[in-house]
Amino acid sequence: MEHDLVEEQAPPPPPATARRAGGIREISKPPADTSPIFRLRQPAAGTRDFRARGAPFVEHEDPRYAWDGFWGKFGALIRQPRPFNPLPAMTAATDLPLSLYLFGDWGTGLALARAVTDRIAGQLRQLDGARQAHAIHLGDVYYAGCPDEYESRMVPLWPVPDERREEIGSWSLNGNHDMYSGGHGYFDTMLRKRALLRWHADGNGAPSSFFLIENQDWQVFGLDTAWNLPSFSGAVLGRPTLKDYGGQNGRLTRGQVEWMAARRDDRKGCILLTHHQPASSRSDEGQHSRHAINMLRAAGIYHRIDAWIWGHEHRCVVFKPKAERVNPVLRIAPQFCACLGNGGVPVPEKNFHADKQIADVLWEEDRFDPRLAIYDKRPVLPFGFGRIDTQPGSFDFRAFDHTGRERFACHVLRATRPIL
């Protein structure tokens, strides 16, 4: 790996201010770019990675997305998906303010993916115990959620060291690539690792894919939008679509919705974490979580969510406040919405600009400076992660790139609402 990175100490979050109207406040613009050159070595000749342009995992170019995905799904048809655990993980409750380190679509094992979790690990080392920290992967190991992919591409790179597994939360949401081979690797390999099972375990000690992190001011719900796939025959017949069988669209189990409705406390703010998105940042992207939204609305809890953060798209995007949005799905979405799917997949400039951006984007990571990340001899979109630091009635959101450099920051104030 050809890089020389110096750990940067993150600036302290701005103090919370008392206001009654909710929304995004105190937006900071990205600083001038002084990031170091970061080049990625290609896999050695003769490895099992079979590739179109000489490099694996490149968005829209690597044929193993389709090849491994097909064989994973074919195998899952024969073996059947891993049974869903209907019990939630034990609630992670604390009296401390929360620090959430969020990174999505990270499971490639590439050097830039390692850089992302190295930067998270560096920030975790700077914590002084005044906050409860949680490292949360928003889902997807590549290509098909096989056990060996977790063992080689995720477990060795996890940002929380094993000796700190009791004090720092470790979570990994279920994504469509996790389910391509039936979810067996996700539930029975990844979630059974000690650092994750410590937090993902239900009351019986079995791994669960949905959870609640809670303190006196905030509830953070992590829901599984990938497991509830229709049968193959149902998808072919249009109930609902063939793409849903591939896990492209987010769907919830009824039990998760009922559990969230029962646990939702309107005296506290609410942050929802999923793999799938309510709407895309790109006008030609048809993937979505309409099924999940409809279930949350029917249960009377969708309007009681203050922020929704997801992965799935290999982008880092912050959306405009609700009142400024045009997209009808985003107009009813929570006040703060962001995509953090730039944790592990290389996106070349051609692919990035082939997608049309929608009008509701407030900020996104869009740098393709050749001084930054180089992969397959081409500039690619910088990888990165997000961080949320909670205070009573508000939180600070920051987006970082793979060097640890802060790219965007804002203060999000929760709107006051009557307790129902």
Tab-separated table of C-alpha atoms in Angstrom:
chain	number	residue	atom	x	y	z
A	1	MET	CA	0.000	0.000	0.000
A	2	GLU	CA	1.617	3.264	-1.120
A	3	HIS	CA	0.546	5.900	1.330
A	4	ASP	CA	1.831	7.924	4.210
A	5	LEU	CA	-1.034	9.208	6.341
A	6	VAL	CA	-0.851	11.264	9.499
A	7	GLU	CA	-3.742	10.880	11.914
A	8	GLU	CA	-5.604	14.166	12.270
A	9	GLN	CA	-7.303	15.071	15.513
A	10	ALA	CA	-10.928	15.936	14.856
A	11	PRO	CA	-12.047	19.381	16.069
A	12	PRO	CA	-14.520	19.454	18.966
A	13	PRO	CA	-18.189	19.631	17.958
A	14	PRO	CA	-19.904	23.035	18.201
A	15	PRO	CA	-21.956	23.600	21.360
A	16	ALA	CA	-25.645	22.813	21.195
A	17	THR	CA	-27.977	25.814	21.107
A	18	ALA	CA	-31.563	25.930	22.277
A	19	ARG	CA	-33.971	26.567	19.393
A	20	ARG	CA	-37.514	25.402	18.909
A	21	ALA	CA	-37.507	24.942	15.117
A	22	GLY	CA	-35.755	21.817	13.894
A	23	GLY	CA	-33.444	21.572	10.943
A	24	ILE	CA	-29.859	21.630	9.730
A	25	ARG	CA	-27.785	24.422	11.260
A	26	GLU	CA	-24.245	25.751	11.045
A	27	ILE	CA	-23.194	24.039	7.829
A	28	SER	CA	-19.452	24.044	7.249
A	29	LYS	CA	-17.951	24.042	3.761
A	30	PRO	CA	-15.241	21.547	2.872
A	31	PRO	CA	-11.743	22.973	3.450
A	32	ALA	CA	-9.175	23.344	0.709
A	33	ASP	CA	-7.980	19.899	-0.308
A	34	THR	CA	-4.511	19.010	0.934
A	35	SER	CA	-5.052	15.248	1.086
A	36	PRO	CA	-1.998	13.074	0.410
A	37	ILE	CA	-1.621	10.839	-2.593
A	38	PHE	CA	-3.095	7.417	-1.922
A	39	ARG	CA	-2.496	4.681	-4.461
A	40	LEU	CA	-3.781	1.136	-4.332
A	41	ARG	CA	-1.770	-1.881	-5.388
A	42	GLN	CA	-3.504	-4.292	-7.672
A	43	PRO	CA	-3.915	-7.975	-6.682
A	44	ALA	CA	-1.051	-10.238	-7.597
A	45	ALA	CA	-1.280	-12.149	-10.854
A	46	GLY	CA	-2.879	-15.550	-10.496
A	47	THR	CA	-5.250	-14.651	-7.667
A	48	ARG	CA	-8.835	-15.877	-7.864
A	49	ASP	CA	-10.137	-12.396	-8.665
A	50	PHE	CA	-11.393	-12.498	-12.221
A	51	ARG	CA	-11.792	-8.999	-13.633
A	52	ALA	CA	-12.651	-7.014	-16.740
A	53	ARG	CA	-10.188	-4.128	-16.495
A	54	GLY	CA	-7.525	-5.545	-14.264
A	55	ALA	CA	-9.048	-4.551	-10.915
A	56	PRO	CA	-11.854	-6.081	-8.832
A	57	PHE	CA	-14.895	-4.400	-7.294
A	58	VAL	CA	-15.071	-1.396	-9.671
A	59	GLU	CA	-18.673	-0.217	-9.825
A	60	HIS	CA	-20.468	-1.273	-13.054
A	61	GLU	CA	-17.331	-2.894	-14.499
A	62	ASP	CA	-16.391	-5.982	-12.503
A	63	PRO	CA	-18.247	-9.048	-13.899
A	64	ARG	CA	-17.930	-10.885	-10.597
A	65	TYR	CA	-20.771	-8.787	-9.210
A	66	ALA	CA	-23.065	-10.665	-11.607
A	67	TRP	CA	-21.146	-13.959	-11.663
A	68	ASP	CA	-20.766	-14.482	-7.925
A	69	GLY	CA	-24.171	-12.963	-7.274
A	70	PHE	CA	-25.819	-15.452	-9.649
A	71	TRP	CA	-24.137	-18.464	-8.105
A	72	GLY	CA	-24.799	-17.166	-4.605
A	73	LYS	CA	-28.517	-16.827	-5.338
A	74	PHE	CA	-28.612	-20.178	-7.112
A	75	GLY	CA	-27.037	-21.831	-4.085
A	76	ALA	CA	-29.455	-20.045	-1.772
A	77	LEU	CA	-32.398	-21.446	-3.755
A	78	ILE	CA	-31.138	-24.961	-3.079
A	79	ARG	CA	-30.065	-24.431	0.504
A	80	GLN	CA	-32.803	-21.935	1.412
A	81	PRO	CA	-32.083	-18.604	3.163
A	82	ARG	CA	-30.892	-18.655	6.722
A	83	PRO	CA	-33.925	-18.372	9.057
A	84	PHE	CA	-34.583	-14.878	10.348
A	85	ASN	CA	-34.197	-14.258	14.072
A	86	PRO	CA	-37.448	-12.509	15.108
A	87	LEU	CA	-35.942	-11.382	18.414
A	88	PRO	CA	-34.037	-8.072	18.570
A	89	ALA	CA	-30.569	-7.699	19.966
A	90	MET	CA	-30.477	-6.722	23.607
A	91	THR	CA	-30.895	-2.941	23.874
A	92	ALA	CA	-27.571	-1.108	24.206
A	93	ALA	CA	-28.532	1.459	26.848
A	94	THR	CA	-26.235	4.077	28.354
A	95	ASP	CA	-26.366	7.325	30.321
A	96	LEU	CA	-23.571	8.804	28.186
A	97	PRO	CA	-23.926	10.865	24.997
A	98	LEU	CA	-23.405	8.802	21.844
A	99	SER	CA	-20.739	8.836	19.145
A	100	LEU	CA	-21.713	6.788	16.091
A	101	TYR	CA	-19.118	5.894	13.443
A	102	LEU	CA	-21.020	4.987	10.283
A	103	PHE	CA	-19.579	3.373	7.151
A	104	GLY	CA	-21.370	1.506	4.382
A	105	ASP	CA	-20.715	-0.908	1.505
A	106	TRP	CA	-17.292	-1.513	2.965
A	107	GLY	CA	-16.728	-5.252	2.581
A	108	THR	CA	-14.241	-5.370	-0.305
A	109	GLY	CA	-11.040	-5.703	1.716
A	110	LEU	CA	-9.300	-3.110	-0.473
A	111	ALA	CA	-6.593	-0.814	0.843
A	112	LEU	CA	-8.949	2.167	0.809
A	113	ALA	CA	-11.490	0.198	2.839
A	114	ARG	CA	-8.721	-0.539	5.328
A	115	ALA	CA	-7.902	3.187	5.395
A	116	VAL	CA	-11.509	3.992	6.327
A	117	THR	CA	-11.495	1.743	9.377
A	118	ASP	CA	-7.935	2.791	10.258
A	119	ARG	CA	-9.179	6.389	10.488
A	120	ILE	CA	-12.179	5.305	12.582
A	121	ALA	CA	-9.873	3.320	14.874
A	122	GLY	CA	-7.685	6.413	15.229
A	123	GLN	CA	-10.642	8.527	16.342
A	124	LEU	CA	-11.762	5.807	18.729
A	125	ARG	CA	-8.332	5.872	20.383
A	126	GLN	CA	-8.783	9.588	21.111
A	127	LEU	CA	-12.001	9.126	23.076
A	128	ASP	CA	-11.730	9.877	26.793
A	129	GLY	CA	-14.639	7.786	28.072
A	130	ALA	CA	-17.101	10.694	28.183
A	131	ARG	CA	-19.104	9.166	25.295
A	132	GLN	CA	-20.454	5.738	24.388
A	133	ALA	CA	-18.976	4.925	20.975
A	134	HIS	CA	-20.383	2.535	18.380
A	135	ALA	CA	-18.857	1.426	15.053
A	136	ILE	CA	-21.723	0.599	12.681
A	137	HIS	CA	-21.348	-0.917	9.218
A	138	LEU	CA	-24.390	-0.134	7.075
A	139	GLY	CA	-24.177	-3.397	5.142
A	140	ASP	CA	-22.729	-5.257	2.108
A	141	VAL	CA	-19.790	-7.614	1.855
A	142	TYR	CA	-18.719	-8.494	-1.683
A	143	TYR	CA	-19.579	-10.246	-3.701
A	144	ALA	CA	-22.244	-12.551	-2.287
A	145	GLY	CA	-22.050	-12.774	1.508
A	146	CYS	CA	-20.052	-16.019	1.588
A	147	PRO	CA	-18.351	-16.974	4.873
A	148	ASP	CA	-14.832	-16.668	3.421
A	149	GLU	CA	-15.601	-13.103	2.300
A	150	TYR	CA	-16.312	-12.053	5.878
A	151	GLU	CA	-13.212	-13.851	7.126
A	152	SER	CA	-10.905	-12.204	4.593
A	153	ARG	CA	-12.504	-8.832	3.803
A	154	MET	CA	-14.198	-7.706	7.001
A	155	VAL	CA	-13.065	-9.422	10.196
A	156	PRO	CA	-9.332	-8.542	9.874
A	157	LEU	CA	-10.151	-4.881	9.110
A	158	TRP	CA	-12.787	-4.257	11.801
A	159	PRO	CA	-12.041	-0.923	13.557
A	160	VAL	CA	-12.767	-2.065	17.136
A	161	PRO	CA	-9.933	-4.156	18.609
A	162	ASP	CA	-11.008	-7.330	20.350
A	163	GLU	CA	-9.710	-6.129	23.718
A	164	ARG	CA	-12.146	-3.172	23.566
A	165	ARG	CA	-15.211	-5.131	22.466
A	166	GLU	CA	-16.935	-4.621	25.833
A	167	GLU	CA	-16.670	-0.830	25.816
A	168	ILE	CA	-17.155	0.058	22.134
A	169	GLY	CA	-20.202	-1.147	20.217
A	170	SER	CA	-19.746	-3.199	17.041
A	171	TRP	CA	-22.652	-3.547	14.616
A	172	SER	CA	-23.139	-4.634	11.005
A	173	LEU	CA	-26.457	-4.262	9.206
A	174	ASN	CA	-27.757	-6.756	6.667
A	175	GLY	CA	-27.447	-5.693	3.001
A	176	ASN	CA	-28.457	-7.146	-0.340
A	177	HIS	CA	-24.969	-8.573	-1.003
A	178	ASP	CA	-25.016	-10.143	2.464
A	179	MET	CA	-28.182	-11.992	1.436
A	180	TYR	CA	-27.186	-13.123	-2.071
A	181	SER	CA	-25.975	-16.473	-0.724
A	182	GLY	CA	-28.846	-16.717	1.740
A	183	GLY	CA	-27.513	-14.765	4.719
A	184	HIS	CA	-25.704	-17.751	6.239
A	185	GLY	CA	-22.325	-16.013	6.198
A	186	TYR	CA	-23.782	-12.813	7.638
A	187	PHE	CA	-25.637	-14.408	10.567
A	188	ASP	CA	-23.379	-17.355	11.331
A	189	THR	CA	-19.913	-16.025	10.494
A	190	MET	CA	-19.838	-12.230	10.819
A	191	LEU	CA	-22.333	-11.733	13.638
A	192	ARG	CA	-20.860	-14.610	15.642
A	193	LYS	CA	-17.446	-12.961	15.903
A	194	ARG	CA	-16.847	-11.979	19.524
A	195	ALA	CA	-16.770	-8.214	19.007
A	196	LEU	CA	-20.109	-8.272	17.164
A	197	LEU	CA	-21.919	-11.007	19.069
A	198	ARG	CA	-21.245	-9.029	22.266
A	199	TRP	CA	-23.721	-6.436	20.884
A	200	HIS	CA	-25.836	-8.306	18.322
A	201	ALA	CA	-26.932	-11.094	20.689
A	202	ASP	CA	-30.585	-11.438	21.607
A	203	GLY	CA	-31.731	-12.499	25.079
A	204	ASN	CA	-30.828	-16.104	24.269
A	205	GLY	CA	-27.355	-15.301	22.970
A	206	ALA	CA	-28.243	-15.815	19.281
A	207	PRO	CA	-27.238	-13.185	16.677
A	208	SER	CA	-29.955	-10.720	15.642
A	209	SER	CA	-29.888	-8.355	12.671
A	210	PHE	CA	-31.908	-5.467	14.192
A	211	PHE	CA	-31.180	-3.428	17.279
A	212	LEU	CA	-31.686	-0.345	19.452
A	213	ILE	CA	-29.000	1.923	20.905
A	214	GLU	CA	-30.437	4.329	23.471
A	215	ASN	CA	-29.505	7.023	25.954
A	216	GLN	CA	-31.537	9.616	27.849
A	217	ASP	CA	-31.963	11.822	24.754
A	218	TRP	CA	-31.792	9.642	21.640
A	219	GLN	CA	-32.897	6.321	20.218
A	220	VAL	CA	-30.915	4.779	17.348
A	221	PHE	CA	-32.763	1.973	15.551
A	222	GLY	CA	-30.922	-0.348	13.180
A	223	LEU	CA	-33.338	-2.322	10.990
A	224	ASP	CA	-32.800	-5.228	8.598
A	225	THR	CA	-34.149	-4.215	5.162
A	226	ALA	CA	-32.455	-7.091	3.280
A	227	TRP	CA	-33.684	-10.390	4.726
A	228	ASN	CA	-37.371	-10.215	3.818
A	229	LEU	CA	-37.097	-11.248	0.174
A	230	PRO	CA	-40.057	-12.714	-1.717
A	231	SER	CA	-39.792	-16.216	-3.081
A	232	PHE	CA	-38.258	-16.578	-6.525
A	233	SER	CA	-41.567	-17.729	-8.012
A	234	GLY	CA	-43.374	-14.845	-6.338
A	235	ALA	CA	-40.891	-12.360	-7.756
A	236	VAL	CA	-41.169	-13.790	-11.290
A	237	LEU	CA	-44.952	-13.531	-11.070
A	238	GLY	CA	-44.669	-9.905	-9.993
A	239	ARG	CA	-45.168	-10.206	-6.224
A	240	PRO	CA	-43.574	-7.711	-5.992
A	241	THR	CA	-40.681	-7.632	-8.538
A	242	LEU	CA	-37.748	-9.701	-9.724
A	243	LYS	CA	-35.405	-7.011	-8.415
A	244	ASP	CA	-36.779	-7.530	-4.940
A	245	TYR	CA	-35.644	-11.140	-5.113
A	246	GLY	CA	-32.161	-9.757	-5.782
A	247	GLY	CA	-32.460	-7.620	-2.651
A	248	GLN	CA	-32.261	-4.351	-4.526
A	249	ASN	CA	-35.267	-2.851	-2.772
A	250	GLY	CA	-35.531	-2.513	0.984
A	251	ARG	CA	-38.208	-4.540	2.757
A	252	LEU	CA	-38.959	-4.982	6.459
A	253	THR	CA	-40.430	-7.849	8.420
A	254	ARG	CA	-43.655	-7.005	10.232
A	255	GLY	CA	-42.114	-8.005	13.537
A	256	GLN	CA	-39.401	-5.357	13.247
A	257	VAL	CA	-41.984	-2.633	12.632
A	258	GLU	CA	-44.141	-3.738	15.555
A	259	TRP	CA	-41.088	-3.884	17.815
A	260	MET	CA	-39.979	-0.375	16.786
A	261	ALA	CA	-43.481	1.009	17.317
A	262	ALA	CA	-43.567	-0.493	20.806
A	263	ARG	CA	-40.128	0.866	21.727
A	264	ARG	CA	-40.374	4.349	20.187
A	265	ASP	CA	-40.225	7.029	22.919
A	266	ASP	CA	-41.299	10.453	21.607
A	267	ARG	CA	-39.510	12.237	24.428
A	268	LYS	CA	-36.286	11.269	22.664
A	269	GLY	CA	-34.922	11.967	19.221
A	270	CYS	CA	-34.884	9.102	16.740
A	271	ILE	CA	-32.207	8.090	14.217
A	272	LEU	CA	-32.958	5.240	11.788
A	273	LEU	CA	-30.115	3.223	10.232
A	274	THR	CA	-30.710	0.821	7.324
A	275	HIS	CA	-28.831	-0.522	4.337
A	276	HIS	CA	-31.431	0.555	1.789
A	277	GLN	CA	-32.510	4.122	0.994
A	278	PRO	CA	-35.903	5.845	0.911
A	279	ALA	CA	-34.957	7.500	-2.399
A	280	SER	CA	-31.877	7.813	-4.562
A	281	SER	CA	-29.515	10.743	-5.032
A	282	ARG	CA	-29.515	9.874	-8.733
A	283	SER	CA	-32.445	10.494	-11.065
A	284	ASP	CA	-32.023	7.223	-12.992
A	285	GLU	CA	-31.828	4.967	-9.936
A	286	GLY	CA	-35.004	2.983	-9.328
A	287	GLN	CA	-34.010	1.230	-6.108
A	288	HIS	CA	-35.785	2.295	-2.957
A	289	SER	CA	-37.409	1.324	0.330
A	290	ARG	CA	-41.029	2.114	-0.515
A	291	HIS	CA	-42.197	-1.148	1.064
A	292	ALA	CA	-40.416	-0.260	4.310
A	293	ILE	CA	-41.736	3.310	4.256
A	294	ASN	CA	-45.309	2.124	3.787
A	295	MET	CA	-45.008	-0.261	6.732
A	296	LEU	CA	-43.535	2.438	8.989
A	297	ARG	CA	-46.254	4.899	7.964
A	298	ALA	CA	-49.005	2.348	8.561
A	299	ALA	CA	-47.598	1.738	12.039
A	300	GLY	CA	-47.712	5.479	12.802
A	301	ILE	CA	-43.988	5.871	13.434
A	302	TYR	CA	-42.527	7.200	10.175
A	303	HIS	CA	-43.207	10.846	11.043
A	304	ARG	CA	-41.615	10.222	14.460
A	305	ILE	CA	-38.154	9.601	12.959
A	306	ASP	CA	-35.817	12.609	12.991
A	307	ALA	CA	-32.963	11.280	10.843
A	308	TRP	CA	-32.436	8.418	8.390
A	309	ILE	CA	-28.953	7.305	7.306
A	310	TRP	CA	-28.277	4.491	4.841
A	311	GLY	CA	-25.731	2.929	2.473
A	312	HIS	CA	-26.446	0.803	-0.655
A	313	GLU	CA	-25.419	3.479	-3.191
A	314	HIS	CA	-21.664	3.895	-3.333
A	315	ARG	CA	-21.811	7.598	-2.619
A	316	CYS	CA	-21.516	10.079	0.258
A	317	VAL	CA	-24.505	12.429	0.061
A	318	VAL	CA	-26.264	14.805	2.459
A	319	PHE	CA	-29.770	15.834	1.438
A	320	LYS	CA	-31.433	19.197	1.854
A	321	PRO	CA	-33.787	19.829	4.791
A	322	LYS	CA	-37.300	18.538	4.241
A	323	ALA	CA	-38.867	21.926	3.403
A	324	GLU	CA	-36.414	22.433	0.516
A	325	ARG	CA	-36.837	19.035	-1.157
A	326	VAL	CA	-38.582	18.404	-4.470
A	327	ASN	CA	-38.682	14.612	-4.636
A	328	PRO	CA	-42.092	13.518	-3.268
A	329	VAL	CA	-40.606	10.570	-1.356
A	330	LEU	CA	-37.889	12.711	0.227
A	331	ARG	CA	-40.399	15.440	1.070
A	332	ILE	CA	-42.047	13.117	3.597
A	333	ALA	CA	-38.768	11.559	4.721
A	334	PRO	CA	-37.148	12.549	8.040
A	335	GLN	CA	-35.673	16.011	8.489
A	336	PHE	CA	-32.080	14.834	8.114
A	337	CYS	CA	-31.192	12.256	5.451
A	338	ALA	CA	-27.763	11.068	4.332
A	339	CYS	CA	-26.176	8.252	2.342
A	340	LEU	CA	-22.835	6.862	3.541
A	341	GLY	CA	-22.179	4.102	1.014
A	342	ASN	CA	-18.646	5.149	0.021
A	343	GLY	CA	-16.789	2.821	2.375
A	344	GLY	CA	-15.338	0.193	0.070
A	345	VAL	CA	-16.298	0.200	-3.641
A	346	PRO	CA	-14.158	2.045	-6.237
A	347	VAL	CA	-16.237	4.452	-8.359
A	348	PRO	CA	-14.447	5.908	-11.421
A	349	GLU	CA	-15.343	9.358	-12.697
A	350	LYS	CA	-17.108	8.073	-15.808
A	351	ASN	CA	-19.576	6.071	-13.744
A	352	PHE	CA	-20.116	8.883	-11.267
A	353	HIS	CA	-21.012	11.456	-13.931
A	354	ALA	CA	-23.125	9.012	-15.930
A	355	ASP	CA	-25.763	9.330	-13.184
A	356	LYS	CA	-27.786	12.514	-13.009
A	357	GLN	CA	-27.936	14.131	-9.587
A	358	ILE	CA	-31.362	15.033	-8.224
A	359	ALA	CA	-32.158	18.561	-7.026
A	360	ASP	CA	-32.430	17.580	-3.365
A	361	VAL	CA	-28.695	17.076	-2.771
A	362	LEU	CA	-27.213	19.576	-0.322
A	363	TRP	CA	-23.639	18.255	-0.473
A	364	GLU	CA	-21.840	15.211	-1.835
A	365	GLU	CA	-18.296	13.904	-2.117
A	366	ASP	CA	-17.431	14.451	-5.776
A	367	ARG	CA	-13.643	14.853	-5.957
A	368	PHE	CA	-11.694	13.078	-8.683
A	369	ASP	CA	-8.419	14.903	-8.260
A	370	PRO	CA	-5.552	12.610	-9.378
A	371	ARG	CA	-3.698	13.594	-6.185
A	372	LEU	CA	-6.318	11.611	-4.302
A	373	ALA	CA	-7.309	7.953	-4.582
A	374	ILE	CA	-5.953	6.096	-7.621
A	375	TYR	CA	-7.235	2.629	-8.477
A	376	ASP	CA	-6.726	0.655	-11.684
A	377	LYS	CA	-4.605	3.644	-12.840
A	378	ARG	CA	-7.657	5.912	-12.629
A	379	PRO	CA	-8.882	8.460	-10.101
A	380	VAL	CA	-11.763	7.082	-8.076
A	381	LEU	CA	-14.167	8.676	-5.640
A	382	PRO	CA	-12.550	9.048	-2.196
A	383	PHE	CA	-13.779	6.496	0.323
A	384	GLY	CA	-15.047	7.684	3.694
A	385	PHE	CA	-17.308	7.472	6.736
A	386	GLY	CA	-19.629	9.598	8.849
A	387	ARG	CA	-19.773	10.445	12.530
A	388	ILE	CA	-22.678	11.545	14.709
A	389	ASP	CA	-22.146	13.063	18.163
A	390	THR	CA	-25.364	13.495	20.130
A	391	GLN	CA	-26.361	16.172	22.598
A	392	PRO	CA	-29.762	16.693	24.260
A	393	GLY	CA	-32.144	17.672	21.449
A	394	SER	CA	-29.497	17.825	18.715
A	395	PHE	CA	-26.547	16.109	17.099
A	396	ASP	CA	-23.486	17.025	15.077
A	397	PHE	CA	-22.909	15.232	11.795
A	398	ARG	CA	-19.542	15.101	10.071
A	399	ALA	CA	-18.359	13.331	6.929
A	400	PHE	CA	-14.703	12.302	6.614
A	401	ASP	CA	-12.694	10.906	3.726
A	402	HIS	CA	-10.309	7.942	3.906
A	403	THR	CA	-7.472	10.181	5.111
A	404	GLY	CA	-9.517	11.312	8.123
A	405	ARG	CA	-10.034	14.765	6.635
A	406	GLU	CA	-13.359	16.403	7.492
A	407	ARG	CA	-15.329	17.076	4.306
A	408	PHE	CA	-18.693	18.309	5.580
A	409	ALA	CA	-20.205	19.209	8.943
A	410	CYS	CA	-23.545	20.434	10.213
A	411	HIS	CA	-25.466	20.800	13.452
A	412	VAL	CA	-28.912	19.167	13.403
A	413	LEU	CA	-31.518	20.406	15.840
A	414	ARG	CA	-34.499	18.236	16.636
A	415	ALA	CA	-37.870	19.904	16.105
A	416	THR	CA	-39.999	19.963	19.229
A	417	ARG	CA	-43.250	18.050	18.940
A	418	PRO	CA	-46.016	17.162	21.394
A	419	ILE	CA	-45.692	13.817	23.189
A	420	LEU	CA	-48.526	11.630	21.940
